[in-house]
Amino acid sequence: MSAPFVLAVPSKGRLQENAEAFFARAGLTLSKPGGARDYRGTIAGLDNVEVAYLSASEIAANLARGSVHFGVTGEDLVRESITDADKRVLLIDGLGFGYANVVVAVPQAWIDVRTMADLDDVTTGFRAQHNRRMRVATKYINLTRGFFAQHSVVDYRIVESAGATEGAPAVGTAEMIVDITTTGATLAANGLKVLDDGVLLRSQANLVASREADWSDTARETARVILDHIASRARAGKYKEVRTRFKGCNDALLAEAHSRFGVVSPFGGPTSSGMLTLHCPPAQIYALGSFLRQHGADTVSVAALDYVFDKENPLFSKLAAFLPQ
Ligand SMILES: Nc1ncnc2c1ncn2[C@@H]1O[C@H](COP(=O)(O)OP(=O)(O)OP(=O)(O)O)[C@@H](O)[C@H]1O
Ligand SMILES: O=P(O)(O)OC[C@H]1O[C@H](OP(=O)(O)OP(=O)(O)O)[C@H](O)[C@@H]1O
Ligand SMILES: [Mg+2]
């Protein structure tokens, strides 16, 4: 038996349900043979895969260490907790959930402070006046240091905060914060505002690969199969299938459909009997249907696609280029 391929999936919180639903849509069914409280799982049909249920922050740490091959976690955690992240892990793809921004927020009462340049002025003034530095409460220590340095803000001090960060200015343990926000409700409830140029990172859940993991040939093959599922689902989601049959259909018409509606013809031009199958972006479906009817089609049918398997798998190509040879 070769060592298992380990896929780490969030065990709780807002990312958990979305991650499971994401794999299910790609045709990968995760299950916990030991019951809901088991932290090890399997994927139906992929015998050498072990699913490790961990918290989003532990997943980032395990990816850095190479103790899991793939993991689903927030880009914020990857960028914060992994030094030289781009060398050690690969963000294979954004998964379309877990959207949140890491932001610099200050009290709304600071009406003259709108930008990082304004913040530079007030932090310098504060230090000169009070002989101490302004405090920033955050758990994003590395992201904060990098971003403040980019904006040449130097007169500040970080106060590490593990939770309830938005409350820090009101209770007097910091003057401002760097934290994650989605709706902005927590910031507003705490009388804070985001600086106009104060977004450090636009984050979402990502499928991430670890460079340090044990990439045996079997592990690479398993990765290819997993990414094949995901890529075929992603490709299917970008298009609807359009079918029609009519006489006047020719290459010129196809070329026009391609340039006007972003249509692709995966199976080539019309068959000898004039049947034509196209893939069309959902937003252009009605326009394409009208165009085809104007050119002689009587009927145009449109159907959703579940999977589109292509010879090329862009996700696996990206991974193969990243892993050691
Ligand atoms: N509104 C949001 N607030 C916080 N995190 C969010 C939000 N939306 C998406 N996320 C993502 O979820 C991640 C946090 O997930 P969660 O709180 O479930 O796990 P965790 O931080 O590892 O757990 P714990 O806080 O118990 O250590 C964030 O790092 C971010 O990537
Ligand atoms: O902009 P909003 O939509 O208001 O969301 C942002 C808040 O949500 C998260 O806290 P959560 O309640 O998940 O607790 P946690 O800090 O323990 O993760 C995050 O830490 C923010 O405080
Ligand atoms: Mg959390």
GROMACS .gro file of C-alpha atoms and ligand atoms in nm:
model
  379
    1MET     CA    1   0.000   0.000   0.000
    2SER     CA    2   0.132   0.343  -0.088
    3ALA     CA    3   0.087   0.637   0.150
    4PRO     CA    4  -0.254   0.799   0.116
    5PHE     CA    5  -0.321   1.123  -0.065
    6VAL     CA    6  -0.443   1.368   0.200
    7LEU     CA    7  -0.711   1.627   0.123
    8ALA     CA    8  -0.776   1.870   0.410
    9VAL     CA    9  -1.126   2.015   0.436
   10PRO     CA   10  -1.259   2.267   0.692
   11SER     CA   11  -1.420   2.088   0.984
   12LYS     CA   12  -1.636   2.374   1.103
   13GLY     CA   13  -1.738   2.730   1.045
   14ARG     CA   14  -1.855   2.905   0.736
   15LEU     CA   15  -1.623   2.724   0.499
   16GLN     CA   16  -1.727   2.370   0.592
   17GLU     CA   17  -2.066   2.332   0.427
   18ASN     CA   18  -1.958   2.522   0.119
   19ALA     CA   19  -1.652   2.302   0.075
   20GLU     CA   20  -1.852   1.983   0.094
   21ALA     CA   21  -2.109   2.117  -0.151
   22PHE     CA   22  -1.829   2.223  -0.385
   23PHE     CA   23  -1.680   1.872  -0.401
   24ALA     CA   24  -2.026   1.716  -0.436
   25ARG     CA   25  -2.099   1.938  -0.739
   26ALA     CA   26  -1.773   1.817  -0.892
   27GLY     CA   27  -1.891   1.457  -0.847
   28LEU     CA   28  -1.667   1.390  -0.546
   29THR     CA   29  -1.872   1.261  -0.253
   30LEU     CA   30  -1.704   1.310   0.083
   31SER     CA   31  -1.817   1.088   0.366
   32LYS     CA   32  -1.723   1.019   0.725
   33PRO     CA   33  -1.742   0.645   0.781
   34GLY     CA   34  -1.694   0.696   1.154
   35GLY     CA   35  -1.992   0.930   1.188
   36ALA     CA   36  -2.028   1.308   1.213
   37ARG     CA   37  -1.770   1.352   1.488
   38ASP     CA   38  -1.501   1.159   1.303
   39TYR     CA   39  -1.221   1.383   1.175
   40ARG     CA   40  -1.115   1.141   0.901
   41GLY     CA   41  -1.316   1.084   0.588
   42THR     CA   42  -1.309   0.926   0.244
   43ILE     CA   43  -1.410   1.006  -0.113
   44ALA     CA   44  -1.635   0.754  -0.283
   45GLY     CA   45  -1.444   0.574  -0.558
   46LEU     CA   46  -1.100   0.715  -0.470
   47ASP     CA   47  -0.952   0.450  -0.246
   48ASN     CA   48  -0.619   0.603  -0.158
   49VAL     CA   49  -0.759   0.942  -0.056
   50GLU     CA   50  -0.784   1.034   0.309
   51VAL     CA   51  -0.994   1.340   0.394
   52ALA     CA   52  -0.862   1.526   0.700
   53TYR     CA   53  -1.115   1.755   0.868
   54LEU     CA   54  -0.924   2.045   1.025
   55SER     CA   55  -0.990   2.412   1.108
   56ALA     CA   56  -0.920   2.660   0.828
   57SER     CA   57  -0.611   2.790   1.009
   58GLU     CA   58  -0.473   2.440   1.074
   59ILE     CA   59  -0.517   2.363   0.705
   60ALA     CA   60  -0.289   2.653   0.613
   61ALA     CA   61  -0.029   2.530   0.864
   62ASN     CA   62  -0.044   2.173   0.732
   63LEU     CA   63  -0.005   2.292   0.373
   64ALA     CA   64   0.310   2.483   0.471
   65ARG     CA   65   0.448   2.177   0.645
   66GLY     CA   66   0.363   1.937   0.363
   67SER     CA   67   0.156   1.705   0.580
   68VAL     CA   68  -0.140   1.735   0.342
   69HIS     CA   69  -0.134   1.737  -0.040
   70PHE     CA   70  -0.441   1.952  -0.104
   71GLY     CA   71  -0.638   2.174   0.130
   72VAL     CA   72  -0.935   2.407   0.114
   73THR     CA   73  -0.879   2.727   0.308
   74GLY     CA   74  -0.900   3.106   0.290
   75GLU     CA   75  -0.636   3.297   0.096
   76ASP     CA   76  -0.610   3.531   0.398
   77LEU     CA   77  -0.481   3.245   0.614
   78VAL     CA   78  -0.239   3.129   0.345
   79ARG     CA   79  -0.090   3.476   0.296
   80GLU     CA   80  -0.074   3.548   0.669
   81SER     CA   81   0.068   3.224   0.799
   82ILE     CA   82   0.297   3.104   0.519
   83THR     CA   83   0.616   3.300   0.453
   84ASP     CA   84   0.706   3.291   0.084
   85ALA     CA   85   0.362   3.140   0.021
   86ASP     CA   86   0.402   3.144  -0.358
   87LYS     CA   87   0.707   2.918  -0.339
   88ARG     CA   88   0.564   2.670  -0.089
   89VAL     CA   89   0.200   2.637  -0.191
   90LEU     CA   90  -0.001   2.680  -0.510
   91LEU     CA   91  -0.341   2.847  -0.506
   92ILE     CA   92  -0.490   2.618  -0.771
   93ASP     CA   93  -0.824   2.794  -0.799
   94GLY     CA   94  -1.064   3.026  -0.616
   95LEU     CA   95  -1.371   2.826  -0.520
   96GLY     CA   96  -1.634   3.102  -0.534
   97PHE     CA   97  -1.722   3.108  -0.163
   98GLY     CA   98  -1.577   3.237   0.163
   99TYR     CA   99  -1.540   3.584   0.016
  100ALA     CA  100  -1.405   3.836   0.267
  101ASN     CA  101  -1.172   4.136   0.266
  102VAL     CA  102  -0.888   4.200   0.508
  103VAL     CA  103  -0.912   4.574   0.581
  104VAL     CA  104  -0.768   4.863   0.781
  105ALA     CA  105  -1.048   5.019   0.987
  106VAL     CA  106  -1.042   5.327   1.210
  107PRO     CA  107  -1.307   5.496   1.428
  108GLN     CA  108  -1.579   5.669   1.222
  109ALA     CA  109  -1.519   5.971   1.446
  110TRP     CA  110  -1.183   6.031   1.271
  111ILE     CA  111  -1.353   6.232   0.998
  112ASP     CA  112  -1.030   6.365   0.849
  113VAL     CA  113  -0.875   6.021   0.813
  114ARG     CA  114  -0.988   5.863   0.487
  115THR     CA  115  -0.675   5.717   0.329
  116MET     CA  116  -0.351   5.544   0.423
  117ALA     CA  117  -0.172   5.875   0.356
  118ASP     CA  118  -0.398   6.043   0.614
  119LEU     CA  119  -0.319   5.759   0.852
  120ASP     CA  120   0.052   5.817   0.797
  121ASP     CA  121   0.003   6.180   0.906
  122VAL     CA  122  -0.200   6.102   1.219
  123THR     CA  123   0.028   5.819   1.334
  124THR     CA  124   0.332   6.048   1.302
  125GLY     CA  125   0.149   6.333   1.479
  126PHE     CA  126   0.032   6.097   1.754
  127ARG     CA  127   0.383   5.973   1.823
  128ALA     CA  128   0.523   6.326   1.837
  129GLN     CA  129   0.248   6.439   2.072
  130HIS     CA  130   0.215   6.140   2.305
  131ASN     CA  131   0.562   5.992   2.284
  132ARG     CA  132   0.417   5.648   2.206
  133ARG     CA  133   0.295   5.478   1.891
  134MET     CA  134  -0.063   5.417   1.783
  135ARG     CA  135  -0.179   5.057   1.831
  136VAL     CA  136  -0.328   4.832   1.565
  137ALA     CA  137  -0.523   4.532   1.693
  138THR     CA  138  -0.507   4.234   1.456
  139LYS     CA  139  -0.440   3.866   1.409
  140TYR     CA  140  -0.305   3.945   1.059
  141ILE     CA  141   0.038   4.051   1.181
  142ASN     CA  142   0.239   3.975   0.868
  143LEU     CA  143  -0.019   4.114   0.627
  144THR     CA  144  -0.042   4.432   0.837
  145ARG     CA  145   0.336   4.483   0.847
  146GLY     CA  146   0.366   4.435   0.473
  147PHE     CA  147   0.078   4.666   0.386
  148PHE     CA  148   0.176   4.945   0.625
  149ALA     CA  149   0.533   4.931   0.495
  150GLN     CA  150   0.405   4.958   0.136
  151HIS     CA  151   0.228   5.276   0.241
  152SER     CA  152   0.532   5.400   0.437
  153VAL     CA  153   0.337   5.401   0.764
  154VAL     CA  154   0.594   5.330   1.037
  155ASP     CA  155   0.471   5.494   1.360
  156TYR     CA  156   0.247   5.215   1.483
  157ARG     CA  157   0.265   4.909   1.704
  158ILE     CA  158   0.076   4.581   1.664
  159VAL     CA  159  -0.136   4.447   1.948
  160GLU     CA  160  -0.209   4.082   1.878
  161SER     CA  161  -0.577   4.003   1.896
  162ALA     CA  162  -0.726   3.657   1.885
  163GLY     CA  163  -1.095   3.751   1.879
  164ALA     CA  164  -1.345   4.037   1.905
  165THR     CA  165  -1.087   4.255   1.731
  166GLU     CA  166  -1.349   4.512   1.628
  167GLY     CA  167  -1.410   4.589   1.995
  168ALA     CA  168  -1.050   4.694   2.065
  169PRO     CA  169  -1.080   5.069   1.985
  170ALA     CA  170  -1.394   5.106   2.201
  171VAL     CA  171  -1.239   4.931   2.501
  172GLY     CA  172  -0.917   5.126   2.457
  173THR     CA  173  -0.673   4.845   2.385
  174ALA     CA  174  -0.591   4.982   2.035
  175GLU     CA  175  -0.661   5.289   1.822
  176MET     CA  176  -0.743   5.099   1.501
  177ILE     CA  177  -0.770   4.746   1.363
  178VAL     CA  178  -0.688   4.519   1.069
  179ASP     CA  179  -0.948   4.245   1.038
  180ILE     CA  180  -1.159   4.044   0.799
  181THR     CA  181  -1.503   4.162   0.690
  182THR     CA  182  -1.775   4.046   0.456
  183THR     CA  183  -2.092   4.249   0.510
  184GLY     CA  184  -1.932   4.526   0.717
  185ALA     CA  185  -2.198   4.479   0.985
  186THR     CA  186  -1.950   4.408   1.265
  187LEU     CA  187  -1.737   4.712   1.175
  188ALA     CA  188  -2.045   4.937   1.163
  189ALA     CA  189  -2.176   4.803   1.495
  190ASN     CA  190  -1.844   4.899   1.649
  191GLY     CA  191  -1.836   5.251   1.500
  192LEU     CA  192  -1.549   5.172   1.262
  193LYS     CA  193  -1.494   5.256   0.894
  194VAL     CA  194  -1.265   5.110   0.627
  195LEU     CA  195  -1.008   5.347   0.478
  196ASP     CA  196  -1.070   5.422   0.108
  197ASP     CA  197  -0.746   5.246   0.006
  198GLY     CA  198  -0.742   5.021   0.312
  199VAL     CA  199  -0.814   4.679   0.156
  200LEU     CA  200  -0.508   4.457   0.213
  201LEU     CA  201  -0.649   4.149   0.048
  202ARG     CA  202  -0.963   4.030  -0.127
  203SER     CA  203  -0.987   3.674  -0.005
  204GLN     CA  204  -1.195   3.370  -0.090
  205ALA     CA  205  -1.170   3.000  -0.024
  206ASN     CA  206  -0.910   2.836  -0.246
  207LEU     CA  207  -0.805   2.487  -0.338
  208VAL     CA  208  -0.439   2.490  -0.236
  209ALA     CA  209  -0.158   2.241  -0.308
  210SER     CA  210   0.149   2.192  -0.090
  211ARG     CA  211   0.485   2.168  -0.263
  212GLU     CA  212   0.644   1.988   0.031
  213ALA     CA  213   0.396   1.698   0.040
  214ASP     CA  214   0.499   1.346  -0.068
  215TRP     CA  215   0.434   1.373  -0.442
  216SER     CA  216   0.480   1.011  -0.546
  217ASP     CA  217   0.355   0.906  -0.890
  218THR     CA  218   0.040   0.768  -0.725
  219ALA     CA  219  -0.019   1.099  -0.545
  220ARG     CA  220   0.020   1.290  -0.872
  221GLU     CA  221  -0.223   1.058  -1.043
  222THR     CA  222  -0.477   1.106  -0.763
  223ALA     CA  223  -0.435   1.483  -0.790
  224ARG     CA  224  -0.500   1.457  -1.163
  225VAL     CA  225  -0.823   1.265  -1.105
  226ILE     CA  226  -0.947   1.512  -0.842
  227LEU     CA  227  -0.859   1.811  -1.062
  228ASP     CA  228  -1.021   1.642  -1.363
  229HIS     CA  229  -1.350   1.633  -1.172
  230ILE     CA  230  -1.316   1.994  -1.062
  231ALA     CA  231  -1.208   2.128  -1.401
  232SER     CA  232  -1.486   1.946  -1.587
  233ARG     CA  233  -1.741   2.091  -1.349
  234ALA     CA  234  -1.593   2.441  -1.371
  235ARG     CA  235  -1.591   2.421  -1.751
  236ALA     CA  236  -1.955   2.301  -1.750
  237GLY     CA  237  -2.056   2.595  -1.530
  238LYS     CA  238  -1.926   2.850  -1.780
  239TYR     CA  239  -2.150   2.735  -2.065
  240LYS     CA  240  -2.494   2.610  -2.164
  241GLU     CA  241  -2.533   2.357  -2.439
  242VAL     CA  242  -2.718   2.489  -2.743
  243ARG     CA  243  -2.849   2.253  -3.009
  244THR     CA  244  -3.011   2.329  -3.341
  245ARG     CA  245  -3.032   2.211  -3.698
  246PHE     CA  246  -3.076   2.424  -4.007
  247LYS     CA  247  -2.957   2.452  -4.365
  248GLY     CA  248  -2.795   2.795  -4.375
  249CYS     CA  249  -2.539   2.714  -4.109
  250ASN     CA  250  -2.181   2.757  -4.231
  251ASP     CA  251  -1.833   2.850  -4.113
  252ALA     CA  252  -1.892   3.223  -4.158
  253LEU     CA  253  -2.199   3.207  -3.937
  254LEU     CA  254  -2.010   3.008  -3.674
  255ALA     CA  255  -1.726   3.260  -3.680
  256GLU     CA  256  -1.976   3.541  -3.628
  257ALA     CA  257  -2.143   3.355  -3.339
  258HIS     CA  258  -1.800   3.302  -3.188
  259SER     CA  259  -1.698   3.667  -3.200
  260ARG     CA  260  -2.038   3.812  -3.101
  261PHE     CA  261  -2.145   3.571  -2.826
  262GLY     CA  262  -1.828   3.397  -2.709
  263VAL     CA  263  -1.963   3.067  -2.839
  264VAL     CA  264  -1.739   2.763  -2.881
  265SER     CA  265  -1.815   2.463  -3.102
  266PRO     CA  266  -1.652   2.169  -2.921
  267PHE     CA  267  -1.756   1.911  -3.179
  268GLY     CA  268  -1.675   2.117  -3.491
  269GLY     CA  269  -1.916   2.259  -3.746
  270PRO     CA  270  -2.258   2.117  -3.839
  271THR     CA  271  -2.283   1.743  -3.910
  272SER     CA  272  -2.380   1.620  -4.259
  273SER     CA  273  -2.745   1.638  -4.154
  274GLY     CA  274  -2.697   1.996  -4.027
  275MET     CA  275  -2.705   1.922  -3.652
  276LEU     CA  276  -2.504   2.177  -3.458
  277THR     CA  277  -2.397   2.168  -3.094
  278LEU     CA  278  -2.255   2.484  -2.939
  279HIS     CA  279  -2.142   2.588  -2.593
  280CYS     CA  280  -2.251   2.941  -2.507
  281PRO     CA  281  -2.194   3.162  -2.198
  282PRO     CA  282  -2.525   3.178  -2.002
  283ALA     CA  283  -2.555   3.557  -2.038
  284GLN     CA  284  -2.556   3.531  -2.420
  285ILE     CA  285  -2.811   3.251  -2.454
  286TYR     CA  286  -3.107   3.462  -2.562
  287ALA     CA  287  -2.903   3.671  -2.805
  288LEU     CA  288  -2.758   3.356  -2.962
  289GLY     CA  289  -3.102   3.193  -2.989
  290SER     CA  290  -3.233   3.501  -3.169
  291PHE     CA  291  -2.931   3.513  -3.399
  292LEU     CA  292  -2.969   3.145  -3.498
  293ARG     CA  293  -3.340   3.187  -3.569
  294GLN     CA  294  -3.277   3.499  -3.779
  295HIS     CA  295  -3.047   3.284  -3.991
  296GLY     CA  296  -3.300   3.010  -4.046
  297ALA     CA  297  -3.313   2.785  -3.737
  298ASP     CA  298  -3.669   2.682  -3.648
  299THR     CA  299  -3.587   2.540  -3.308
  300VAL     CA  300  -3.300   2.601  -3.072
  301SER     CA  301  -3.277   2.398  -2.752
  302VAL     CA  302  -3.069   2.499  -2.451
  303ALA     CA  303  -2.963   2.267  -2.171
  304ALA     CA  304  -2.747   2.290  -1.862
  305LEU     CA  305  -2.419   2.098  -1.864
  306ASP     CA  306  -2.311   1.887  -1.567
  307TYR     CA  307  -1.956   1.807  -1.674
  308VAL     CA  308  -1.739   1.883  -1.974
  309PHE     CA  309  -1.430   1.665  -1.993
  310ASP     CA  310  -1.157   1.816  -2.206
  311LYS     CA  311  -0.828   1.675  -2.322
  312GLU     CA  312  -0.662   1.973  -2.159
  313ASN     CA  313  -0.692   2.010  -1.783
  314PRO     CA  314  -0.572   2.363  -1.701
  315LEU     CA  315  -0.579   2.297  -1.326
  316PHE     CA  316  -0.356   1.991  -1.345
  317SER     CA  317  -0.119   2.164  -1.589
  318LYS     CA  318  -0.080   2.443  -1.336
  319LEU     CA  319  -0.007   2.193  -1.058
  320ALA     CA  320   0.239   1.990  -1.267
  321ALA     CA  321   0.432   2.308  -1.349
  322PHE     CA  322   0.452   2.398  -0.980
  323LEU     CA  323   0.558   2.063  -0.830
  324PRO     CA  324   0.922   1.954  -0.815
  325GLN     CA  325   1.010   1.743  -1.123
  326LIG     N1  326  -1.710   3.716   0.733
  326LIG     C1  327  -1.604   3.640   0.755
  326LIG     N2  328  -1.540   3.652   0.872
  326LIG     C2  329  -1.434   3.572   0.900
  326LIG     N3  330  -1.385   3.480   0.816
  326LIG     C3  331  -1.443   3.465   0.697
  326LIG     C4  332  -1.554   3.543   0.661
  326LIG     N4  333  -1.593   3.505   0.539
  326LIG     C5  334  -1.508   3.410   0.501
  326LIG     N5  335  -1.416   3.385   0.593
  326LIG     C6  336  -1.306   3.286   0.582
  326LIG     O1  337  -1.317   3.189   0.686
  326LIG     C7  338  -1.193   3.180   0.756
  326LIG     C8  339  -1.215   3.154   0.903
  326LIG     O2  340  -1.287   3.041   0.918
  326LIG     P1  341  -1.322   2.989   1.060
  326LIG     O3  342  -1.345   3.100   1.156
  326LIG     O4  343  -1.429   2.891   1.040
  326LIG     O5  344  -1.193   2.907   1.092
  326LIG     P2  345  -1.069   2.939   1.184
  326LIG     O6  346  -1.043   3.085   1.184
  326LIG     O7  347  -0.961   2.846   1.142
  326LIG     O8  348  -1.123   2.890   1.320
  326LIG     P3  349  -1.097   2.960   1.458
  326LIG     O9  350  -1.140   3.103   1.442
  326LIG    O10  351  -1.184   2.884   1.554
  326LIG    O11  352  -0.950   2.942   1.482
  326LIG     C9  353  -1.129   3.313   0.734
  326LIG    O12  354  -0.990   3.307   0.751
  326LIG    C10  355  -1.170   3.348   0.594
  326LIG    O13  356  -1.083   3.287   0.501
  327LIG     O1  357  -1.828   4.192   0.808
  327LIG     P1  358  -1.913   4.089   0.877
  327LIG     O2  359  -2.009   4.023   0.785
  327LIG     O3  360  -1.981   4.147   0.998
  327LIG     O4  361  -1.818   3.968   0.926
  327LIG     C1  362  -1.696   3.989   0.992
  327LIG     C2  363  -1.689   3.922   1.126
  327LIG     O5  364  -1.713   3.782   1.116
  327LIG     C3  365  -1.604   3.709   1.175
  327LIG     O6  366  -1.624   3.677   1.306
  327LIG     P2  367  -1.704   3.548   1.354
  327LIG     O7  368  -1.838   3.591   1.406
  327LIG     O8  369  -1.707   3.441   1.251
  327LIG     O9  370  -1.619   3.499   1.476
  327LIG     P3  371  -1.466   3.450   1.477
  327LIG    O10  372  -1.385   3.575   1.486
  327LIG    O11  373  -1.460   3.369   1.601
  327LIG    O12  374  -1.438   3.371   1.354
  327LIG     C4  375  -1.486   3.804   1.160
  327LIG    O13  376  -1.384   3.776   1.254
  327LIG     C5  377  -1.549   3.940   1.181
  327LIG    O14  378  -1.553   3.974   1.316
  328MG      MG  379  -1.252   3.225   1.295
   0.00000   0.00000   0.00000
